[in-house]
mmCIF file with all atom_site columns, C-alpha atoms in Angstrom:
data_model
loop_
_atom_site.group_PDB
_atom_site.id
_atom_site.type_symbol
_atom_site.label_atom_id
_atom_site.label_alt_id
_atom_site.label_comp_id
_atom_site.label_asym_id
_atom_site.label_entity_id
_atom_site.label_seq_id
_atom_site.pdbx_PDB_ins_code
_atom_site.Cartn_x
_atom_site.Cartn_y
_atom_site.Cartn_z
_atom_site.occupancy
_atom_site.B_iso_or_equiv
_atom_site.pdbx_formal_charge
_atom_site.auth_seq_id
_atom_site.auth_comp_id
_atom_site.auth_asym_id
_atom_site.auth_atom_id
_atom_site.pdbx_PDB_model_num
ATOM 1   C CA . ARG U 1 1   ? 0.000   0.000   0.000   1.00 0.00 ? 26  ARG U CA 1
ATOM 2   C CA . ALA U 1 2   ? 0.991   3.583   -0.454  1.00 0.00 ? 27  ALA U CA 1
ATOM 3   C CA . HIS U 1 3   ? 1.184   5.688   2.667   1.00 0.00 ? 28  HIS U CA 1
ATOM 4   C CA . GLN U 1 4   ? 1.085   9.439   3.059   1.00 0.00 ? 29  GLN U CA 1
ATOM 5   C CA . LEU U 1 5   ? 4.475   10.676  4.222   1.00 0.00 ? 30  LEU U CA 1
ATOM 6   C CA . GLY U 1 6   ? 4.487   14.436  4.167   1.00 0.00 ? 31  GLY U CA 1
ATOM 7   C CA . ALA U 1 7   ? 3.057   15.890  0.980   1.00 0.00 ? 32  ALA U CA 1
ATOM 8   C CA . ASP U 1 8   ? 3.589   12.774  -1.147  1.00 0.00 ? 33  ASP U CA 1
ATOM 9   C CA . ARG U 1 9   ? 2.424   9.180   -1.097  1.00 0.00 ? 34  ARG U CA 1
ATOM 10  C CA . LYS U 1 10  ? 5.193   6.625   -1.018  1.00 0.00 ? 35  LYS U CA 1
ATOM 11  C CA . LEU U 1 11  ? 5.223   2.892   -1.627  1.00 0.00 ? 36  LEU U CA 1
ATOM 12  C CA . LEU U 1 12  ? 6.897   1.556   1.501   1.00 0.00 ? 37  LEU U CA 1
ATOM 13  C CA . ASN U 1 13  ? 7.466   -1.952  0.124   1.00 0.00 ? 38  ASN U CA 1
ATOM 14  C CA . ASP U 1 14  ? 10.867  -1.707  -1.575  1.00 0.00 ? 39  ASP U CA 1
ATOM 15  C CA . GLY U 1 15  ? 10.225  -4.624  -3.929  1.00 0.00 ? 40  GLY U CA 1
ATOM 16  C CA . LEU U 1 16  ? 6.863   -3.268  -5.035  1.00 0.00 ? 41  LEU U CA 1
ATOM 17  C CA . ARG U 1 17  ? 8.270   0.251   -5.441  1.00 0.00 ? 42  ARG U CA 1
ATOM 18  C CA . ALA U 1 18  ? 11.117  -1.073  -7.637  1.00 0.00 ? 43  ALA U CA 1
ATOM 19  C CA . HIS U 1 19  ? 8.691   -3.142  -9.709  1.00 0.00 ? 44  HIS U CA 1
ATOM 20  C CA . TYR U 1 20  ? 6.404   -0.108  -10.145 1.00 0.00 ? 45  TYR U CA 1
ATOM 21  C CA . LYS U 1 21  ? 9.312   2.129   -11.177 1.00 0.00 ? 46  LYS U CA 1
ATOM 22  C CA . ASN U 1 22  ? 10.428  -0.458  -13.753 1.00 0.00 ? 47  ASN U CA 1
ATOM 23  C CA . PHE U 1 23  ? 6.877   -0.633  -15.063 1.00 0.00 ? 48  PHE U CA 1
ATOM 24  C CA . LEU U 1 24  ? 6.750   3.167   -15.447 1.00 0.00 ? 49  LEU U CA 1
ATOM 25  C CA . GLN U 1 25  ? 10.125  3.190   -17.225 1.00 0.00 ? 50  GLN U CA 1
ATOM 26  C CA . LYS U 1 26  ? 8.873   0.532   -19.636 1.00 0.00 ? 51  LYS U CA 1
ATOM 27  C CA . LEU U 1 27  ? 5.794   2.643   -20.385 1.00 0.00 ? 52  LEU U CA 1
ATOM 28  C CA . CYS U 1 28  ? 7.943   5.670   -21.181 1.00 0.00 ? 53  CYS U CA 1
ATOM 29  C CA . PHE U 1 29  ? 9.246   3.905   -24.296 1.00 0.00 ? 54  PHE U CA 1
ATOM 30  C CA . GLN U 1 30  ? 5.864   2.836   -25.696 1.00 0.00 ? 55  GLN U CA 1
ATOM 31  C CA . ARG U 1 31  ? 3.699   4.859   -28.013 1.00 0.00 ? 56  ARG U CA 1
ATOM 32  C CA . GLU U 1 32  ? 0.438   3.263   -26.941 1.00 0.00 ? 57  GLU U CA 1
ATOM 33  C CA . LEU U 1 33  ? -0.829  1.600   -23.817 1.00 0.00 ? 58  LEU U CA 1
ATOM 34  C CA . SER U 1 34  ? -1.643  -2.066  -24.374 1.00 0.00 ? 59  SER U CA 1
ATOM 35  C CA . ALA U 1 35  ? -4.569  -3.708  -22.598 1.00 0.00 ? 60  ALA U CA 1
ATOM 36  C CA . ALA U 1 36  ? -2.142  -5.706  -20.435 1.00 0.00 ? 61  ALA U CA 1
ATOM 37  C CA . ASP U 1 37  ? -0.262  -2.552  -19.435 1.00 0.00 ? 62  ASP U CA 1
ATOM 38  C CA . ALA U 1 38  ? -3.529  -0.741  -18.697 1.00 0.00 ? 63  ALA U CA 1
ATOM 39  C CA . ALA U 1 39  ? -4.605  -3.656  -16.477 1.00 0.00 ? 64  ALA U CA 1
ATOM 40  C CA . ALA U 1 40  ? -1.256  -3.542  -14.662 1.00 0.00 ? 65  ALA U CA 1
ATOM 41  C CA . ALA U 1 41  ? -1.578  0.225   -14.185 1.00 0.00 ? 66  ALA U CA 1
ATOM 42  C CA . VAL U 1 42  ? -5.097  -0.201  -12.750 1.00 0.00 ? 67  VAL U CA 1
ATOM 43  C CA . TYR U 1 43  ? -3.728  -2.854  -10.392 1.00 0.00 ? 68  TYR U CA 1
ATOM 44  C CA . TYR U 1 44  ? -0.931  -0.547  -9.184  1.00 0.00 ? 69  TYR U CA 1
ATOM 45  C CA . LEU U 1 45  ? -3.383  2.329   -8.666  1.00 0.00 ? 70  LEU U CA 1
ATOM 46  C CA . PHE U 1 46  ? -5.577  0.108   -6.498  1.00 0.00 ? 71  PHE U CA 1
ATOM 47  C CA . LEU U 1 47  ? -2.519  -0.958  -4.490  1.00 0.00 ? 72  LEU U CA 1
ATOM 48  C CA . MET U 1 48  ? -1.771  2.714   -3.845  1.00 0.00 ? 73  MET U CA 1
ATOM 49  C CA . ASN U 1 49  ? -5.352  3.392   -2.660  1.00 0.00 ? 74  ASN U CA 1
ATOM 50  C CA . ARG U 1 50  ? -5.967  5.579   -5.708  1.00 0.00 ? 75  ARG U CA 1
ATOM 51  C CA . ASP U 1 51  ? -9.318  3.920   -6.382  1.00 0.00 ? 76  ASP U CA 1
ATOM 52  C CA . HIS U 1 52  ? -10.956 6.731   -8.330  1.00 0.00 ? 77  HIS U CA 1
ATOM 53  C CA . GLU U 1 53  ? -8.009  6.975   -10.706 1.00 0.00 ? 78  GLU U CA 1
ATOM 54  C CA . ALA U 1 54  ? -7.953  3.186   -11.059 1.00 0.00 ? 79  ALA U CA 1
ATOM 55  C CA . VAL U 1 55  ? -11.632 3.043   -11.997 1.00 0.00 ? 80  VAL U CA 1
ATOM 56  C CA . THR U 1 56  ? -11.252 5.971   -14.406 1.00 0.00 ? 81  THR U CA 1
ATOM 57  C CA . MET U 1 57  ? -8.314  4.258   -16.135 1.00 0.00 ? 82  MET U CA 1
ATOM 58  C CA . PHE U 1 58  ? -10.206 0.963   -16.232 1.00 0.00 ? 83  PHE U CA 1
ATOM 59  C CA . GLU U 1 59  ? -13.236 2.623   -17.832 1.00 0.00 ? 84  GLU U CA 1
ATOM 60  C CA . LYS U 1 60  ? -11.075 4.451   -20.369 1.00 0.00 ? 85  LYS U CA 1
ATOM 61  C CA . HIS U 1 61  ? -8.879  1.524   -21.468 1.00 0.00 ? 86  HIS U CA 1
ATOM 62  C CA . LEU U 1 62  ? -10.511 -1.764  -20.480 1.00 0.00 ? 87  LEU U CA 1
ATOM 63  C CA . ALA U 1 63  ? -14.267 -1.466  -19.906 1.00 0.00 ? 88  ALA U CA 1
ATOM 64  C CA . ASP U 1 64  ? -15.218 -1.967  -23.573 1.00 0.00 ? 89  ASP U CA 1
ATOM 65  C CA . GLY U 1 65  ? -13.785 -5.502  -23.496 1.00 0.00 ? 90  GLY U CA 1
ATOM 66  C CA . ALA U 1 66  ? -16.633 -6.786  -21.300 1.00 0.00 ? 91  ALA U CA 1
ATOM 67  C CA . GLY U 1 67  ? -18.022 -10.056 -22.553 1.00 0.00 ? 92  GLY U CA 1
ATOM 68  C CA . ALA U 1 68  ? -15.756 -10.224 -25.584 1.00 0.00 ? 93  ALA U CA 1
ATOM 69  C CA . GLY U 1 69  ? -14.795 -13.876 -25.942 1.00 0.00 ? 94  GLY U CA 1
ATOM 70  C CA . GLU U 1 70  ? -12.711 -15.764 -23.424 1.00 0.00 ? 95  GLU U CA 1
ATOM 71  C CA . GLU U 1 71  ? -11.102 -13.471 -20.921 1.00 0.00 ? 96  GLU U CA 1
ATOM 72  C CA . ALA U 1 72  ? -8.048  -14.441 -18.874 1.00 0.00 ? 97  ALA U CA 1
ATOM 73  C CA . PRO U 1 73  ? -8.638  -14.903 -15.131 1.00 0.00 ? 98  PRO U CA 1
ATOM 74  C CA . PHE U 1 74  ? -6.595  -11.800 -14.209 1.00 0.00 ? 99  PHE U CA 1
ATOM 75  C CA . GLU U 1 75  ? -8.637  -9.531  -16.475 1.00 0.00 ? 100 GLU U CA 1
ATOM 76  C CA . SER U 1 76  ? -11.890 -11.088 -15.265 1.00 0.00 ? 101 SER U CA 1
ATOM 77  C CA . TYR U 1 77  ? -10.881 -10.697 -11.637 1.00 0.00 ? 102 TYR U CA 1
ATOM 78  C CA . LEU U 1 78  ? -9.884  -7.082  -12.238 1.00 0.00 ? 103 LEU U CA 1
ATOM 79  C CA . ARG U 1 79  ? -13.237 -6.460  -13.944 1.00 0.00 ? 104 ARG U CA 1
ATOM 80  C CA . ALA U 1 80  ? -15.072 -8.046  -10.989 1.00 0.00 ? 105 ALA U CA 1
ATOM 81  C CA . TYR U 1 81  ? -12.992 -6.086  -8.472  1.00 0.00 ? 106 TYR U CA 1
ATOM 82  C CA . VAL U 1 82  ? -13.745 -2.788  -10.228 1.00 0.00 ? 107 VAL U CA 1
ATOM 83  C CA . ALA U 1 83  ? -17.439 -3.723  -10.293 1.00 0.00 ? 108 ALA U CA 1
ATOM 84  C CA . ALA U 1 84  ? -17.281 -4.416  -6.549  1.00 0.00 ? 109 ALA U CA 1
ATOM 85  C CA . ARG U 1 85  ? -15.587 -1.083  -5.842  1.00 0.00 ? 110 ARG U CA 1
ATOM 86  C CA . CYS U 1 86  ? -18.304 0.652   -7.885  1.00 0.00 ? 111 CYS U CA 1
ATOM 87  C CA . GLY U 1 87  ? -21.111 -1.205  -6.112  1.00 0.00 ? 112 GLY U CA 1
ATOM 88  C CA . ASN U 1 88  ? -22.238 -3.402  -9.017  1.00 0.00 ? 113 ASN U CA 1
ATOM 89  C CA . VAL U 1 89  ? -23.105 -6.582  -7.106  1.00 0.00 ? 114 VAL U CA 1
ATOM 90  C CA . VAL U 1 90  ? -24.768 -8.269  -10.083 1.00 0.00 ? 115 VAL U CA 1
ATOM 91  C CA . ALA U 1 91  ? -21.665 -7.941  -12.295 1.00 0.00 ? 116 ALA U CA 1
ATOM 92  C CA . VAL U 1 92  ? -19.419 -9.247  -9.514  1.00 0.00 ? 117 VAL U CA 1
ATOM 93  C CA . LYS U 1 93  ? -21.589 -12.295 -8.926  1.00 0.00 ? 118 LYS U CA 1
ATOM 94  C CA . GLU U 1 94  ? -21.868 -13.060 -12.655 1.00 0.00 ? 119 GLU U CA 1
ATOM 95  C CA . THR U 1 95  ? -18.101 -12.899 -13.126 1.00 0.00 ? 120 THR U CA 1
ATOM 96  C CA . CYS U 1 96  ? -17.346 -14.905 -9.990  1.00 0.00 ? 121 CYS U CA 1
ATOM 97  C CA . ALA U 1 97  ? -19.914 -17.561 -10.982 1.00 0.00 ? 122 ALA U CA 1
ATOM 98  C CA . ARG U 1 98  ? -18.046 -18.141 -14.276 1.00 0.00 ? 123 ARG U CA 1
ATOM 99  C CA . PHE U 1 99  ? -14.937 -19.108 -12.284 1.00 0.00 ? 124 PHE U CA 1
ATOM 100 C CA . ALA U 1 100 ? -16.666 -21.069 -9.498  1.00 0.00 ? 125 ALA U CA 1
ATOM 101 C CA . ASP U 1 101 ? -15.514 -24.373 -11.005 1.00 0.00 ? 126 ASP U CA 1
ATOM 102 C CA . HIS U 1 102 ? -12.172 -23.256 -12.445 1.00 0.00 ? 127 HIS U CA 1
ATOM 103 C CA . PRO U 1 103 ? -9.669  -26.165 -12.543 1.00 0.00 ? 128 PRO U CA 1
ATOM 104 C CA . VAL U 1 104 ? -6.907  -24.121 -10.842 1.00 0.00 ? 129 VAL U CA 1
ATOM 105 C CA . PRO U 1 105 ? -7.653  -24.021 -7.092  1.00 0.00 ? 130 PRO U CA 1
ATOM 106 C CA . ARG U 1 106 ? -5.884  -20.704 -6.487  1.00 0.00 ? 131 ARG U CA 1
ATOM 107 C CA . ILE U 1 107 ? -7.899  -18.913 -9.190  1.00 0.00 ? 132 ILE U CA 1
ATOM 108 C CA . ARG U 1 108 ? -11.140 -20.540 -8.030  1.00 0.00 ? 133 ARG U CA 1
ATOM 109 C CA . GLU U 1 109 ? -10.483 -19.411 -4.430  1.00 0.00 ? 134 GLU U CA 1
ATOM 110 C CA . HIS U 1 110 ? -9.715  -15.803 -5.454  1.00 0.00 ? 135 HIS U CA 1
ATOM 111 C CA . PHE U 1 111 ? -13.114 -15.518 -7.129  1.00 0.00 ? 136 PHE U CA 1
ATOM 112 C CA . ARG U 1 112 ? -14.892 -17.285 -4.256  1.00 0.00 ? 137 ARG U CA 1
ATOM 113 C CA . SER U 1 113 ? -13.238 -14.936 -1.792  1.00 0.00 ? 138 SER U CA 1
ATOM 114 C CA . LEU U 1 114 ? -14.325 -11.859 -3.756  1.00 0.00 ? 139 LEU U CA 1
ATOM 115 C CA . ALA U 1 115 ? -17.897 -13.158 -4.020  1.00 0.00 ? 140 ALA U CA 1
ATOM 116 C CA . ALA U 1 116 ? -17.962 -13.867 -0.270  1.00 0.00 ? 141 ALA U CA 1
ATOM 117 C CA . HIS U 1 117 ? -16.640 -10.381 0.477   1.00 0.00 ? 142 HIS U CA 1
ATOM 118 C CA . VAL U 1 118 ? -19.328 -8.796  -1.694  1.00 0.00 ? 143 VAL U CA 1
ATOM 119 C CA . ASP U 1 119 ? -22.011 -10.924 -0.027  1.00 0.00 ? 144 ASP U CA 1
ATOM 120 C CA . ALA U 1 120 ? -20.801 -9.823  3.403   1.00 0.00 ? 145 ALA U CA 1
ATOM 121 C CA . GLU U 1 121 ? -20.640 -6.128  2.484   1.00 0.00 ? 146 GLU U CA 1
ATOM 122 C CA . ALA U 1 122 ? -23.777 -5.829  0.343   1.00 0.00 ? 147 ALA U CA 1
ATOM 123 C CA . THR U 1 123 ? -26.722 -3.893  1.679   1.00 0.00 ? 148 THR U CA 1
ATOM 124 C CA . PRO U 1 124 ? -29.839 -6.048  1.236   1.00 0.00 ? 149 PRO U CA 1
ATOM 125 C CA . LEU U 1 125 ? -31.764 -3.844  -1.199  1.00 0.00 ? 150 LEU U CA 1
ATOM 126 C CA . GLY U 1 126 ? -32.807 -6.498  -3.694  1.00 0.00 ? 151 GLY U CA 1
ATOM 127 C CA . GLU U 1 127 ? -31.604 -6.027  -7.260  1.00 0.00 ? 152 GLU U CA 1
ATOM 128 C CA . GLY U 1 128 ? -30.244 -2.560  -6.554  1.00 0.00 ? 153 GLY U CA 1
ATOM 129 C CA . ALA U 1 129 ? -27.861 -3.901  -3.912  1.00 0.00 ? 154 ALA U CA 1
ATOM 130 C CA . VAL U 1 130 ? -24.876 -1.691  -3.257  1.00 0.00 ? 155 VAL U CA 1
ATOM 131 C CA . VAL U 1 131 ? -21.489 -2.649  -1.858  1.00 0.00 ? 156 VAL U CA 1
ATOM 132 C CA . LYS U 1 132 ? -20.268 -0.379  0.910   1.00 0.00 ? 157 LYS U CA 1
ATOM 133 C CA . GLY U 1 133 ? -16.922 1.025   -0.132  1.00 0.00 ? 158 GLY U CA 1
ATOM 134 C CA . VAL U 1 134 ? -14.746 3.921   -1.110  1.00 0.00 ? 159 VAL U CA 1
ATOM 135 C CA . LEU U 1 135 ? -16.480 4.553   -4.417  1.00 0.00 ? 160 LEU U CA 1
ATOM 136 C CA . THR U 1 136 ? -19.991 4.602   -2.936  1.00 0.00 ? 161 THR U CA 1
ATOM 137 C CA . ALA U 1 137 ? -19.160 6.762   0.102   1.00 0.00 ? 162 ALA U CA 1
ATOM 138 C CA . PRO U 1 138 ? -18.881 10.566  0.187   1.00 0.00 ? 163 PRO U CA 1
ATOM 139 C CA . ARG U 1 139 ? -15.376 11.859  -0.484  1.00 0.00 ? 164 ARG U CA 1
ATOM 140 C CA . LEU U 1 140 ? -13.634 15.156  0.161   1.00 0.00 ? 165 LEU U CA 1
ATOM 141 C CA . GLU U 1 141 ? -9.945  15.767  -0.542  1.00 0.00 ? 166 GLU U CA 1
ATOM 142 C CA . VAL U 1 142 ? -8.190  19.055  0.174   1.00 0.00 ? 167 VAL U CA 1
ATOM 143 C CA . GLU U 1 143 ? -4.628  19.564  -1.031  1.00 0.00 ? 168 GLU U CA 1
ATOM 144 C CA . VAL U 1 144 ? -2.661  22.663  -0.086  1.00 0.00 ? 169 VAL U CA 1
ATOM 145 C CA . GLY U 1 145 ? 0.059   23.303  -2.626  1.00 0.00 ? 170 GLY U CA 1
ATOM 146 C CA . SER U 1 146 ? 2.861   25.767  -3.014  1.00 0.00 ? 171 SER U CA 1
ATOM 147 C CA . GLU U 1 147 ? 2.344   29.373  -4.054  1.00 0.00 ? 172 GLU U CA 1
ATOM 148 C CA . TYR U 1 148 ? -0.991  29.698  -2.256  1.00 0.00 ? 173 TYR U CA 1
ATOM 149 C CA . THR U 1 149 ? -2.883  27.073  -4.227  1.00 0.00 ? 174 THR U CA 1
ATOM 150 C CA . ILE U 1 150 ? -5.589  24.830  -2.822  1.00 0.00 ? 175 ILE U CA 1
ATOM 151 C CA . ARG U 1 151 ? -7.080  21.922  -4.745  1.00 0.00 ? 176 ARG U CA 1
ATOM 152 C CA . ILE U 1 152 ? -10.440 20.572  -3.583  1.00 0.00 ? 177 ILE U CA 1
ATOM 153 C CA . ARG U 1 153 ? -11.826 17.322  -4.979  1.00 0.00 ? 178 ARG U CA 1
ATOM 154 C CA . HIS U 1 154 ? -15.158 15.876  -3.913  1.00 0.00 ? 179 HIS U CA 1
ATOM 155 C CA . ALA U 1 155 ? -17.777 13.300  -4.793  1.00 0.00 ? 180 ALA U CA 1
ATOM 156 C CA . ARG U 1 156 ? -21.182 12.342  -3.427  1.00 0.00 ? 181 ARG U CA 1
ATOM 157 C CA . LEU U 1 157 ? -21.248 14.974  -0.691  1.00 0.00 ? 182 LEU U CA 1
ATOM 158 C CA . PRO U 1 158 ? -24.678 15.733  0.790   1.00 0.00 ? 183 PRO U CA 1
ATOM 159 C CA . PRO U 1 159 ? -26.122 19.187  0.044   1.00 0.00 ? 184 PRO U CA 1
ATOM 160 C CA . THR U 1 160 ? -25.327 21.823  2.644   1.00 0.00 ? 185 THR U CA 1
ATOM 161 C CA . VAL U 1 161 ? -27.985 23.579  4.638   1.00 0.00 ? 186 VAL U CA 1
#
């Protein structure tokens, strides 16, 4: 995970930080972002608790591939995870059900674990069930920069009185 140390977030795991830096260097020499690289970038953003950026990148580069032929387990799991973070219980359950009988135990257990997590966190509202999480909760970020600048980002805040 990335932790806030001073003004910047920093990956405290040396191995992960080195792997991420190598990934960024590799991207610097490519003209276009491949689907695999976009998936890896989404994964890194989630690891750094940058969920909104991860979902935005996923929607921009990977969302149109939904249901297109056979999808690798990693891409399917990423799709299900993004759906869970966005509160789409139906999509999560559909994706996890496809891998319920996967021949590789580790893959099968990852999908079962995600489905169980969604079941535990879902609010029982019938078909419109919502997963409690970062992307369904109100958000307010205030960043004080240099030279008297303030950046305010927000989402789903209740109206003020």
